[in-house]
Short mmCIF file of C-alpha atoms in Angstrom, two decimals:
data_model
loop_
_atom_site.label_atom_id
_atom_site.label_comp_id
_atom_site.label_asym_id
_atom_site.label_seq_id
_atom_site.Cartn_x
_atom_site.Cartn_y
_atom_site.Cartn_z
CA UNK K 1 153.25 94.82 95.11
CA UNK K 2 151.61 96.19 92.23
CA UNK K 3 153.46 97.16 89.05
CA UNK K 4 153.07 99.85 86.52
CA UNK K 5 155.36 99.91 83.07
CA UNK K 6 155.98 103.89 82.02
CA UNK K 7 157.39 103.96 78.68
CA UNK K 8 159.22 107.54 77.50
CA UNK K 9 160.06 107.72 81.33
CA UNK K 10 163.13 109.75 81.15
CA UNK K 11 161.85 112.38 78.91
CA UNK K 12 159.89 115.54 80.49
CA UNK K 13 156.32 114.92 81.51
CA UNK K 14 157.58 110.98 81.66
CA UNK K 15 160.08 111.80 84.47
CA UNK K 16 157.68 113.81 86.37
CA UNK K 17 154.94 111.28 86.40
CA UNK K 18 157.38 108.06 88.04
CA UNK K 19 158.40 110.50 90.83
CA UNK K 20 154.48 111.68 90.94
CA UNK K 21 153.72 107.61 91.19
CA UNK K 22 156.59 106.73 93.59
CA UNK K 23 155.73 109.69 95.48
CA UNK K 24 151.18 109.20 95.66
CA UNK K 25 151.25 105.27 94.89
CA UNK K 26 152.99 102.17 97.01
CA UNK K 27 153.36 100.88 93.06
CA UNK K 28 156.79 99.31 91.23
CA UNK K 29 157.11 101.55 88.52
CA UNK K 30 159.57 100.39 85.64
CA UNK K 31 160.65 102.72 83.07
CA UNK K 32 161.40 101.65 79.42
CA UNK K 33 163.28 104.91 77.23
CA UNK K 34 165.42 104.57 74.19
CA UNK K 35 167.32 107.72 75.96
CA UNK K 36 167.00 109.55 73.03
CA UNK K 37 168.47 113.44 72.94
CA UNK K 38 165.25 114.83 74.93
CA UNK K 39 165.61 111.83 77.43
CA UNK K 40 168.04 111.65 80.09
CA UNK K 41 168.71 109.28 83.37
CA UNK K 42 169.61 112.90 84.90
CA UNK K 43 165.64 113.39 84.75
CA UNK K 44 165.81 110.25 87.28
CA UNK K 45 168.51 111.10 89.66
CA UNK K 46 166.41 111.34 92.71
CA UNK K 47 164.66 108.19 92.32
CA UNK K 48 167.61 105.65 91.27
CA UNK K 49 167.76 104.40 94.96
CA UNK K 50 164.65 103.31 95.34
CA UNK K 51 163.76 100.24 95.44
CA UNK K 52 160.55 99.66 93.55
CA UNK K 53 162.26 101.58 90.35
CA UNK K 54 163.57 99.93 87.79
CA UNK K 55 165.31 101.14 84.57
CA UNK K 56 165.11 99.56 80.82
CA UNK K 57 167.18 100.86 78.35
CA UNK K 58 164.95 100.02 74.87
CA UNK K 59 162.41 100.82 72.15
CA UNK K 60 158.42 100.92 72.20
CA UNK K 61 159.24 99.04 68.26
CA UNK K 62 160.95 96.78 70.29
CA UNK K 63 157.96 93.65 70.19
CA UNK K 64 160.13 91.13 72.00
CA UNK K 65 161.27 93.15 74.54
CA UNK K 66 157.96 94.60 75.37
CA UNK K 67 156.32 91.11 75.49
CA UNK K 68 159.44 90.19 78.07
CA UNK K 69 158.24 93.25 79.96
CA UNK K 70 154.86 92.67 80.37
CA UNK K 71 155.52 88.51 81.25
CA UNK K 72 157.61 89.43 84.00
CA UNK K 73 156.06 92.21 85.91
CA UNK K 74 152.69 91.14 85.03
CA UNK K 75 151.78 95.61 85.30
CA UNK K 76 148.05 96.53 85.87
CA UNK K 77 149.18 99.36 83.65
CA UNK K 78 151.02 100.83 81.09
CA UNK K 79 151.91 104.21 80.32
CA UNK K 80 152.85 105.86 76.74
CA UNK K 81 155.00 108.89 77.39
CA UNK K 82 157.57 107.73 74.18
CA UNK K 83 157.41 109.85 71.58
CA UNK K 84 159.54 112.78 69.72
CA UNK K 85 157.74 115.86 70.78
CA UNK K 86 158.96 119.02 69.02
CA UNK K 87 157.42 120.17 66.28
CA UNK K 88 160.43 122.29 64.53
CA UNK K 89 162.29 119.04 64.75
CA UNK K 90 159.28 117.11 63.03
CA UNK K 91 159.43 119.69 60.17
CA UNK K 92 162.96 118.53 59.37
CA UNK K 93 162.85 115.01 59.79
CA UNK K 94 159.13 113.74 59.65
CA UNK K 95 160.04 110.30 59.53
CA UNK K 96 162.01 109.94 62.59
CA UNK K 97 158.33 111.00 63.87
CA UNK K 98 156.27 108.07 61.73
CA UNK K 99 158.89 105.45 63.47
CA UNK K 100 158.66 106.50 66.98
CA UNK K 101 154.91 108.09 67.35
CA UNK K 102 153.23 105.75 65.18
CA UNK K 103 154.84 102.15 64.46
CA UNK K 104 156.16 102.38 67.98
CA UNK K 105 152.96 102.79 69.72
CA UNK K 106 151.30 100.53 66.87
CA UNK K 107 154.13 97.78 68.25
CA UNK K 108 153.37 98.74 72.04
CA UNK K 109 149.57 98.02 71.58
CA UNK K 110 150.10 95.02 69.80
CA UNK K 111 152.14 94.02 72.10
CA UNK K 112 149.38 94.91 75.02
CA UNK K 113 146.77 93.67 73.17
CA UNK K 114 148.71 90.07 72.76
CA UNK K 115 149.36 89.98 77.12
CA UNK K 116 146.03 91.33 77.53
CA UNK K 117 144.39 88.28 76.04
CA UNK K 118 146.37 86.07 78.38
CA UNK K 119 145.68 87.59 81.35
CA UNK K 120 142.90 86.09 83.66
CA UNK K 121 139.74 87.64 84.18
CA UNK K 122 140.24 89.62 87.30
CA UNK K 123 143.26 90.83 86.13
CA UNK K 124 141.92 91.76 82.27
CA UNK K 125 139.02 93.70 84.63
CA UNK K 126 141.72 96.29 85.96
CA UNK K 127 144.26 96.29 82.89
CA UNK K 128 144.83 99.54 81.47
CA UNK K 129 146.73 100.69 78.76
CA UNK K 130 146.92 104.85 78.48
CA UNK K 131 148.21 106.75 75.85
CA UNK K 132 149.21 110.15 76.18
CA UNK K 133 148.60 112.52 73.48
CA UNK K 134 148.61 116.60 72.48
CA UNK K 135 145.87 119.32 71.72
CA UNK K 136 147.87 120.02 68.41
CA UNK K 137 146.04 116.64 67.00
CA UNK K 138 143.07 119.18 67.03
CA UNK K 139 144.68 122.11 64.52
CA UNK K 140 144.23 125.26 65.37
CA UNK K 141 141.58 127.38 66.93
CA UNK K 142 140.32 130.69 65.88
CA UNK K 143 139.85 133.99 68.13
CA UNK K 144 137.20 131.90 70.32
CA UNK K 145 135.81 128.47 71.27
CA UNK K 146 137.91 125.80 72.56
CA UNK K 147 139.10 122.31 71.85
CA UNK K 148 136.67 119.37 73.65
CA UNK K 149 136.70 115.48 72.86
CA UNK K 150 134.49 115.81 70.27
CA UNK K 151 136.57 118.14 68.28
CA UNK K 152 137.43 116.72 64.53
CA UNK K 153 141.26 116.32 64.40
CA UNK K 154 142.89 118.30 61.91
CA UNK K 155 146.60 118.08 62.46
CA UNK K 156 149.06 120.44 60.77
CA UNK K 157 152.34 119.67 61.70
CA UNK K 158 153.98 116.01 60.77
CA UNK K 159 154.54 116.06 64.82
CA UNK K 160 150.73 116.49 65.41
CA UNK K 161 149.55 114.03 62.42
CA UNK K 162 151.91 110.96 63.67
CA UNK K 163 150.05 112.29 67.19
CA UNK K 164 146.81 111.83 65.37
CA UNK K 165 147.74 108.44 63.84
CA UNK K 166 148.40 107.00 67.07
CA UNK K 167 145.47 108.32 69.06
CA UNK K 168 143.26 106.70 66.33
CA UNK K 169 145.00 103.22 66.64
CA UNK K 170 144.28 103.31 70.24
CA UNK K 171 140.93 104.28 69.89
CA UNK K 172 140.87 101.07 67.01
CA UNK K 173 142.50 98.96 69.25
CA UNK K 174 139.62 99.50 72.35
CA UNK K 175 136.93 98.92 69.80
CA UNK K 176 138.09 96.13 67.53
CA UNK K 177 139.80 94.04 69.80
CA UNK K 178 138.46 95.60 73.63
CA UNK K 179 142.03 96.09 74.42
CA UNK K 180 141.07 98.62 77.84
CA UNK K 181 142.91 101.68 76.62
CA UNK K 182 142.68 105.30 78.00
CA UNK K 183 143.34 108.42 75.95
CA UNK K 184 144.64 111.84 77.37
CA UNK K 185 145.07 114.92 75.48
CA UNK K 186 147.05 117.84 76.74
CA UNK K 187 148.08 121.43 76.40
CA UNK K 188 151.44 122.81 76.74
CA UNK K 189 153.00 121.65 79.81
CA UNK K 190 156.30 123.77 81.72
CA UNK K 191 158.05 123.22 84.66
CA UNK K 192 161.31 121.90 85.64
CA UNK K 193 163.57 119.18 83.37
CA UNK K 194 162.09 120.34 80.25
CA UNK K 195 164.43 119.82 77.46
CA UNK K 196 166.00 123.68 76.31
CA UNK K 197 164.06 123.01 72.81
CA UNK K 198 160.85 124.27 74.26
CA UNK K 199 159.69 128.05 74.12
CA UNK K 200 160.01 128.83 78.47
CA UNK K 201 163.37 127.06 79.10
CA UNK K 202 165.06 128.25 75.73
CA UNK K 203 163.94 131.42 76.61
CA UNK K 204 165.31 131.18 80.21
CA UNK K 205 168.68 130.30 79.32
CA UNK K 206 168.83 132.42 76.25
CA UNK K 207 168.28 135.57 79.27
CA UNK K 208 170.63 134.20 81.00
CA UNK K 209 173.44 134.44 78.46
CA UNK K 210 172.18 137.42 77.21
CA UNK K 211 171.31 135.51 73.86
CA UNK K 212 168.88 136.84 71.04
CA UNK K 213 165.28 135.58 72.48
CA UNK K 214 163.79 134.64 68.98
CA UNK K 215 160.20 135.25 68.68
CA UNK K 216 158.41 133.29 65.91
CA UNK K 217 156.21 135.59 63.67
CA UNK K 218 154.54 138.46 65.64
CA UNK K 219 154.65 136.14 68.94
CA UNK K 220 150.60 136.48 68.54
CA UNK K 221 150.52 132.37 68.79
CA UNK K 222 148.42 131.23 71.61
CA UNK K 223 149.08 128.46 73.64
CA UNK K 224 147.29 126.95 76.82
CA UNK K 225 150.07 126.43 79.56
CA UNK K 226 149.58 123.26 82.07
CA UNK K 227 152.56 122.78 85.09
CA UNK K 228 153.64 119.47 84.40
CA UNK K 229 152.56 118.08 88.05
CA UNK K 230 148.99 119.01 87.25
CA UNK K 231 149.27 116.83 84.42
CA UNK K 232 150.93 114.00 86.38
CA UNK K 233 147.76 114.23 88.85
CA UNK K 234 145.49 114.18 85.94
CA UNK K 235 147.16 110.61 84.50
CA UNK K 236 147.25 109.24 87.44
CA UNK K 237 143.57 110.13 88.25
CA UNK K 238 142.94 109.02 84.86
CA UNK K 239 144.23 105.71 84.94
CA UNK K 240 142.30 105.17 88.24
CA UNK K 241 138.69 106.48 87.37
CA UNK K 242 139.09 107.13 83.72
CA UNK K 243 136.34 105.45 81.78
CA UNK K 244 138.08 102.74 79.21
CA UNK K 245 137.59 103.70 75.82
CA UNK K 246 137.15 107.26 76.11
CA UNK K 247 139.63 110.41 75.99
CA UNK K 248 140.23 112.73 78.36
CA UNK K 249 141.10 116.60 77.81
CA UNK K 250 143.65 117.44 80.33
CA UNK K 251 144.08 121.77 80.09
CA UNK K 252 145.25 124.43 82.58
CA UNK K 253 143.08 127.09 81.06
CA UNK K 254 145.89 129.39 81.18
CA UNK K 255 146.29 131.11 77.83
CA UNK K 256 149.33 133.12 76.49
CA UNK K 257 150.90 134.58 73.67
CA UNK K 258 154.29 133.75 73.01
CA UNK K 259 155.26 137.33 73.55
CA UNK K 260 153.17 137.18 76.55
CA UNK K 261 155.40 134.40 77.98
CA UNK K 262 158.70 136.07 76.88
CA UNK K 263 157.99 139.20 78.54
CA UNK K 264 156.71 137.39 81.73
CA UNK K 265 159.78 136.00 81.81
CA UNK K 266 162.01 138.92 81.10
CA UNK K 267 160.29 140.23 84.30
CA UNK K 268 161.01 137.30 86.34
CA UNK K 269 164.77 136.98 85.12
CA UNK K 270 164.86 140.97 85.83
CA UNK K 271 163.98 140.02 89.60
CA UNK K 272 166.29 137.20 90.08
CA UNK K 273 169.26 138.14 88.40
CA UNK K 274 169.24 141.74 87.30
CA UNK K 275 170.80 142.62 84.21
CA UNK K 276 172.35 145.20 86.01
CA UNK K 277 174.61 142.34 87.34
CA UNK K 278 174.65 140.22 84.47
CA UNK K 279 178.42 140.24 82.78
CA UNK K 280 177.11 138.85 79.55
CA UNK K 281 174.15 141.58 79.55
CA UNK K 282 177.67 144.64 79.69
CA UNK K 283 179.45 142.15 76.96
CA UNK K 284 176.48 142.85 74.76
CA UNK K 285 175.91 146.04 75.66
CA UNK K 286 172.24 145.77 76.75
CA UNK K 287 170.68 147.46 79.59
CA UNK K 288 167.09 145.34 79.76
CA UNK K 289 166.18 141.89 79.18
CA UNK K 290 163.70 142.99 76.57
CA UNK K 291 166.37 144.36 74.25
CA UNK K 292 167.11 140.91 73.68
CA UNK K 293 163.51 140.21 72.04
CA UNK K 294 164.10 139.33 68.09
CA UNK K 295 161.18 138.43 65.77
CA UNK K 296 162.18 136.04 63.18
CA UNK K 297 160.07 134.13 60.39
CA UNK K 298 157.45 132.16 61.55
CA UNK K 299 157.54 128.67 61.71
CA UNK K 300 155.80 126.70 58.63
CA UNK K 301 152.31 125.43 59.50
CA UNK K 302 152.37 127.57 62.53
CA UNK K 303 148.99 126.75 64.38
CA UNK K 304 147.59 130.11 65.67
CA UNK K 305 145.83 129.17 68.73
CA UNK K 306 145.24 126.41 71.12
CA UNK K 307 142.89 126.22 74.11
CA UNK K 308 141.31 123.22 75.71
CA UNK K 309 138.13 122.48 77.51
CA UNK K 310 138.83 120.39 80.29
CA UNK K 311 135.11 120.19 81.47
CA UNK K 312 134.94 116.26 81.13
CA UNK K 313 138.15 115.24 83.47
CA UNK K 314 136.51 117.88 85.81
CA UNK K 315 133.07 116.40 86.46
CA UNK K 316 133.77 113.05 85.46
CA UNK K 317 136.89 112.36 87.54
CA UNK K 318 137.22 115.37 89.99
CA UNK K 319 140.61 116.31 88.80
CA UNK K 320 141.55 120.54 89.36
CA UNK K 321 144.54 122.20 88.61
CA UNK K 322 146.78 122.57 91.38
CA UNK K 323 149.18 125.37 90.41
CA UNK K 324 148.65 129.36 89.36
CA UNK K 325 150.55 130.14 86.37
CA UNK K 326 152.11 132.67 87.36
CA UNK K 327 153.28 131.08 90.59
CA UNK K 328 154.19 127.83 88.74
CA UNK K 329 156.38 130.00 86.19
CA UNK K 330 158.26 131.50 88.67
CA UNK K 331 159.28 128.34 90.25
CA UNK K 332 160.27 127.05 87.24
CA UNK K 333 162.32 129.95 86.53
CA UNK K 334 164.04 129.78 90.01
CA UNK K 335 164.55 125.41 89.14
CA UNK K 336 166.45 126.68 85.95
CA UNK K 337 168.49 129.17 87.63
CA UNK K 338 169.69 126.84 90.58
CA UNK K 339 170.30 123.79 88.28
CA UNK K 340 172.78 125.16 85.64
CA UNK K 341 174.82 122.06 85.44
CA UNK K 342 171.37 120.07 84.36
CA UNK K 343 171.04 122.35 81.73
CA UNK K 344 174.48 121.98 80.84
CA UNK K 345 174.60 118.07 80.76
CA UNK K 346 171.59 117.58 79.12
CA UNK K 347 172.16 120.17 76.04
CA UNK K 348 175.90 118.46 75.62
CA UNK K 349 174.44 115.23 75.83
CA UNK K 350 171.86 115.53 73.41
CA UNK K 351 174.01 117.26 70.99
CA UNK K 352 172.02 120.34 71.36
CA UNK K 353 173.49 124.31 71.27
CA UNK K 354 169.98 126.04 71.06
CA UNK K 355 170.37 126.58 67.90
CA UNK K 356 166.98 127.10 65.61
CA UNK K 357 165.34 123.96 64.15
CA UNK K 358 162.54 123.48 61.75
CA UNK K 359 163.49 125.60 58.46
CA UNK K 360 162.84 122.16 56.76
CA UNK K 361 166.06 120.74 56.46
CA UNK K 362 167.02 117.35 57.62
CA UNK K 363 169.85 117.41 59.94
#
């Protein structure tokens, strides 16, 4: 049986993609996370019992344990979902960022590139090692035109330059030394398990509590939403067809303001648990979800807009987004409200009371 090592698989979109591969693939699929406060084995509940899973508590950095990893499941692919992810977080403490998103994956490669060299020739010929990156390596967009492979990278948060730094060691390590590596870039993703940090389940919750829904700025920002199963497809389809050496723009060509996604979702939260009938909405003394809209400073090297051109992944590899937006933010909506105690164990386990993050103070 065929192996596949996912590293950052108890995070988000790394969570999502082992139950996409145990679910589309016959594949062993072993998971490596440091369980940091965005990753959680709750993320994994509904795979533990099977049998071609396998959990490894450890670090990317980790050479040793990586090289153990590779020697004894002998993968035809691995997998970078590791990384820290939030931007407000990577404005107070940039270096946790450098450690994880760049030595880490710098260590990982290495690491690939050292089995790699080993391997025979049949099995170098279906290798793969793919990275999985972020639009925000690009910078930001203006009113028009849209981010393609070819776009310079211009990163403006310390998140999206140790993003950068890694996607260009990949790209190094394919040319200098042939190591077979694949390179995806991707726009927002939402859906369920997403850690409460992030803009649609902070804002959920927030509703839910009748909390102050803070609204960076004038909630103008732009981002390209992608449902996070769409994005599984596209890595797995990816890591089949994808061409080695070259990157692959993975978008849902759904653009939104912020405020466009807070008042989407004040709608939603109206329909499935009217204020009306919310105690905490009475405590506050609000009659409508929107009341609880605040605008508060922006956040410091705020990118205005992102949008992606997903043109290449679409003729080159036949891969479509599955899910309307609209449709696939409702579910989500309805996962949040029917999985309270998630939300709960995750937020105490990672230390985390929604409060905000990123006024450039290290915590």
């Amino acid at each position: 049986m065929d192996a596949l090592i996912v590293t950052g698989g108890a995070g988000f979109i790394g969570s999502s993609f082992v139950r996409h591969l145990l679910r589309e693939t016959t594949d062993r699929v072993v998971v490596l996370d440091k369980l940091t406060y965005a990753g959680s084995l709750a993320n994994l509940d509904e795979v533990e019992n099977d049998s071609r899973y396998r959990f490894v508590r450890g670090d990317i950095g980790n050479r040793e344990l990586i090289r153990r990893l590779l020697e004894e499941h002998r993968p035809w692919a691995v997998v970078n979902l590791a990384a820290e992810t939030h931007v407000d977080r990577s404005i107070d403490a940039p270096r946790d960022f450098l450690e994880s998103n760049v030595l880490g994956a710098y260590e990982l490669l290495d690491a690939c590139r050292a089995h790699f060299e080993q391997l025979t020739d049949r099995e170098r010929e279906r290798f793969r090692v793919l990275h999985v990156s972020t639009d925000e390596v690009y910078g930001s967009l203006g009113s028009t035109g849209l981010f393609t492979e070819q776009t310079a990278y211009a990163p403006n948060s310390p998140y999206a330059a140790s993003k950068a730094a890694a996607d260009h060691f990949v790209r190094a390590y394919h040319e200098t030394y042939r190591l077979p590596t694949l390179l995806t870039n991707c726009s927002n993703n939402y859906g369920p398990r997403q850690f409460p940090e992030k803009l649609i389940p902070l804002m959920i919750l927030n509703l839910l509590e009748a909390r102050d829904l803070p609204i960076y700025g004038d909630g103008g920002n732009v981002r390209d939403w992608l449902f996070v199963e769409d994005h599984c497809a596209g890595l797995l389809l990816t890591l089949r067809r994808g061409q080695p050496g070259r990157s692959y723009n993975i978008g849902g060509g759904n653009e939104r303001t912020n405020l466009q996604i807070v008042d989407t979702l004040c709608r939603l939260i109206e329909q499935l648990a009217p204020a009306a009938d919310n105690p905490r909405m009475a405590e506050r003394g609000r009659r409508n979800y929107s009341e609880l809209k605040v605008f508060v400073p922006d956040r410091k090297g705020h990118d205005r807009r992102y949008a992606i051109d997903a043109a290449r992944i679409h003729s080159e590899l036949g891969w479509q987004p599955q899910h309307d937006f609209d449709l696939g933010l409702q579910a989500t909506v309805q996962w949040y409200l029917q999985n309270r105690e998630w939300c709960d164990r995750v937020q105490q386990q990672g230390g985390y009371q929604r409060e905000r993050l990123g006024l450039g103070e290290r915590q």
